[in-house]
Amino acid sequence: MTGSLSGRLAVVTGTAHGIGAGIAQALRDSGATVRGVDKDTADLTSPDAVRQFFAGAGAVDILVNCAGGVAGQVGRPLEDVTDEDWRAVVDANLTSTFLCTRAVVPGMKERRWGRIVNISSGAGRTVSLTGIQAYASAKAAQIGFTRQMAHELGRFGITVNCIAPGFILSNPTTQRQWESYGEAGQRELVEGIAMRRLGEPADIANGVRFFVAEESSWVTGQTISIDGGHAFL
């Protein structure tokens, strides 16, 4: 399921580092023309900024919604979470996914072909290791949004799927999280993964390549956990 994407235009959000950067590179390696966007390029939580970016992006065939994260927050008791804290995380993960998807759907409908992949998290299927309530909620909502959009868009030849990554040590936030566990906590985390290793951006990128392949035209509304077997232990 790794055929050529030559002639396809892909937009990948959240490409500043880590998983997003790995996905963008994998799609380029498969022949796609890739436009990456992150918070330094455009405010993906702003309807006007998203509209402006996609107006100049061209005819988008593939959208990978990878932007998100914890907005610099750490886990705290719910009563200490402010309205602004909640909105910042929900907007970064869920609102950005909604806005970017809304921007590309009209063109995909017109061409009757499209691939949309949302990058959620294992936190959206179980609980978040970060302890951040808004993050777990937004990631679960991305999975629900995936199912709903797959149902709505399938008749137009557009597939919508989702990946729930496990722990990927790929950016400053996950590096700090990893270091906070200490040696014993790190060992416990790895031993709770069937494959006994942390994930890499390439692991997630390979899942994206599967979902966007021409051969995956009858795969939609699905969420796959790419986590080394952590989800079932």
XYZ file of C-alpha atoms in Angstrom:
233
model
C 0.000 0.000 0.000
C 2.874 2.354 -0.736
C 2.245 3.156 -4.390
C 3.202 6.435 -5.998
C 1.384 9.607 -4.985
C 2.756 11.450 -7.999
C 0.423 14.259 -9.028
C -1.238 14.455 -5.612
C -1.060 17.588 -3.472
C -0.934 16.972 0.265
C -1.223 19.416 3.141
C 0.196 18.270 6.478
C -0.395 20.389 9.563
C 1.946 20.477 12.538
C 5.132 19.964 10.540
C 7.506 21.965 12.735
C 8.990 18.760 14.155
C 8.252 15.223 15.230
C 5.377 13.241 13.780
C 4.181 15.939 11.396
C 7.626 16.397 9.890
C 7.990 12.636 9.483
C 4.625 12.347 7.729
C 5.441 15.207 5.366
C 8.737 13.582 4.402
C 7.137 10.171 3.874
C 4.540 11.642 1.528
C 7.251 13.457 -0.414
C 9.167 10.202 -0.688
C 6.002 8.653 -2.139
C 5.863 11.296 -4.846
C 3.339 13.767 -3.467
C 3.783 17.509 -3.526
C 3.580 18.492 0.145
C 2.749 21.798 1.759
C 3.496 21.827 5.459
C 1.933 24.266 7.873
C 2.384 24.830 11.588
C 1.612 27.528 14.129
C 4.532 29.635 12.932
C 3.106 29.601 9.395
C -0.582 30.154 10.136
C -2.854 30.183 13.163
C -4.803 27.009 12.501
C -7.306 27.878 15.234
C -8.354 31.024 13.348
C -11.037 30.622 10.656
C -9.676 33.592 8.710
C -6.067 32.369 8.799
C -7.071 28.855 7.738
C -9.232 30.217 4.927
C -6.355 32.376 3.705
C -3.821 29.541 3.818
C -5.956 27.088 1.877
C -6.994 29.726 -0.644
C -3.373 29.757 -1.751
C -2.631 26.070 -1.290
C -4.058 24.763 -4.549
C -6.258 21.731 -5.165
C -5.631 19.636 -2.055
C -5.996 15.872 -2.546
C -4.670 14.744 0.845
C -5.045 16.409 4.233
C -3.274 15.147 7.327
C -4.397 16.906 10.497
C -1.408 16.489 12.797
C -1.347 19.877 14.530
C -2.137 19.776 18.213
C -0.358 19.122 21.459
C -0.807 20.300 25.017
C -0.190 24.033 24.510
C 2.654 24.012 27.025
C 0.469 22.725 29.835
C 1.021 20.030 32.450
C -1.483 17.877 34.270
C -3.351 19.596 37.126
C -6.511 18.946 39.155
C -9.611 19.892 37.175
C -10.505 22.708 39.570
C -7.213 24.424 38.729
C -7.843 24.396 34.976
C -8.970 27.788 33.654
C -11.363 28.417 30.793
C -8.437 29.687 28.747
C -6.390 26.553 29.473
C -9.237 24.346 28.275
C -9.910 26.313 25.098
C -6.224 26.490 24.154
C -5.838 22.705 24.051
C -9.229 21.987 22.479
C -8.634 24.601 19.798
C -5.121 23.363 18.998
C -6.301 19.789 18.511
C -9.994 19.723 17.609
C -10.868 23.153 16.235
C -7.858 23.124 13.910
C -8.940 19.719 12.582
C -12.459 21.001 11.929
C -11.311 24.208 10.227
C -8.755 22.546 7.954
C -11.141 19.754 6.998
C -13.891 22.226 6.199
C -11.484 24.144 3.975
C -10.544 21.191 1.749
C -13.853 19.348 1.484
C -15.482 21.458 -1.279
C -12.596 20.844 -3.683
C -12.414 17.153 -2.857
C -16.159 16.815 -3.456
C -15.843 18.534 -6.814
C -13.041 16.160 -7.889
C -14.758 13.187 -6.189
C -11.496 12.045 -4.599
C -9.839 12.820 -1.312
C -7.942 11.416 1.629
C -8.185 12.905 5.113
C -6.183 11.451 7.998
C -6.537 12.754 11.549
C -3.740 12.165 14.039
C -5.400 11.582 17.398
C -3.661 9.826 20.302
C -3.865 6.809 22.534
C -5.199 9.396 24.999
C -8.343 9.565 22.880
C -9.001 5.845 23.325
C -8.039 5.361 26.973
C -6.604 8.072 29.249
C -3.821 10.569 28.758
C -0.411 9.970 30.309
C -0.162 13.767 30.527
C -3.155 13.979 32.871
C -4.485 16.906 30.827
C -8.261 16.616 30.689
C -8.715 18.832 27.636
C -6.134 16.846 25.675
C -7.836 13.500 26.314
C -11.212 15.038 25.468
C -10.060 16.690 22.247
C -8.293 13.557 21.044
C -11.406 11.455 21.696
C -13.446 14.052 19.829
C -11.122 13.756 16.830
C -12.003 10.068 16.639
C -15.719 10.874 16.722
C -15.231 13.562 14.089
C -13.440 11.021 11.897
C -16.369 8.601 12.008
C -18.935 11.304 11.318
C -17.022 12.788 8.385
C -16.397 9.351 6.881
C -20.152 8.777 6.894
C -20.853 12.180 5.362
C -18.139 12.220 2.696
C -17.932 8.627 1.510
C -20.448 9.164 -1.292
C -18.043 11.696 -2.814
C -15.086 9.314 -2.983
C -13.449 10.850 0.092
C -12.076 8.641 2.864
C -11.548 9.886 6.414
C -9.458 7.847 8.830
C -7.570 8.298 12.062
C -4.368 7.166 13.760
C -3.975 6.985 17.533
C -0.224 6.996 18.176
C 1.414 5.615 21.248
C 4.328 7.327 22.975
C 6.559 8.887 20.331
C 9.680 10.612 21.660
C 9.814 13.223 18.931
C 9.545 16.788 20.219
C 10.464 18.961 23.225
C 7.149 18.267 24.973
C 7.455 14.476 24.828
C 11.138 14.739 25.761
C 10.227 16.622 28.948
C 7.467 14.124 29.660
C 9.881 11.213 29.194
C 12.486 12.772 31.482
C 9.865 13.431 34.173
C 9.259 9.683 34.562
C 12.782 8.966 35.786
C 14.597 5.728 35.069
C 12.063 3.499 36.825
C 9.088 5.147 35.138
C 10.726 4.960 31.735
C 11.391 1.263 32.195
C 7.791 0.669 33.279
C 6.471 2.497 30.212
C 8.613 0.511 27.785
C 7.784 -2.790 29.489
C 4.099 -1.962 29.028
C 4.592 -1.941 25.245
C 4.410 -5.331 23.559
C 7.236 -4.470 21.148
C 9.364 -3.177 24.044
C 10.365 0.041 22.333
C 9.119 3.595 21.936
C 7.609 4.659 18.654
C 9.233 6.777 15.975
C 7.666 9.306 13.580
C 8.224 6.839 10.720
C 5.887 4.344 12.420
C 3.037 6.844 12.230
C 4.000 8.017 8.748
C 3.734 4.460 7.459
C 0.172 4.297 8.759
C -0.658 7.515 6.943
C 0.789 6.108 3.722
C -1.563 3.140 4.055
C -4.640 5.306 4.537
C -3.892 7.641 1.618
C -3.013 4.887 -0.875
C -5.240 4.325 -3.881
C -5.678 0.729 -2.739
C -7.302 1.928 0.503
C -10.318 3.412 -1.248
C -12.720 1.154 0.710
C -11.162 1.905 4.103
C -12.890 4.773 5.878
C -14.072 5.780 9.340
C -11.340 3.697 10.949
C -9.035 4.464 13.875
C -5.887 2.398 14.140
C -3.690 2.373 17.226
C -0.044 2.492 16.206
C 1.494 2.046 19.609
C 3.648 -1.085 19.596
C 0.894 -3.059 21.283
C 0.400 -0.784 24.288
C -3.379 -0.545 23.833
C -4.070 -4.211 24.598
C -1.738 -4.652 27.568
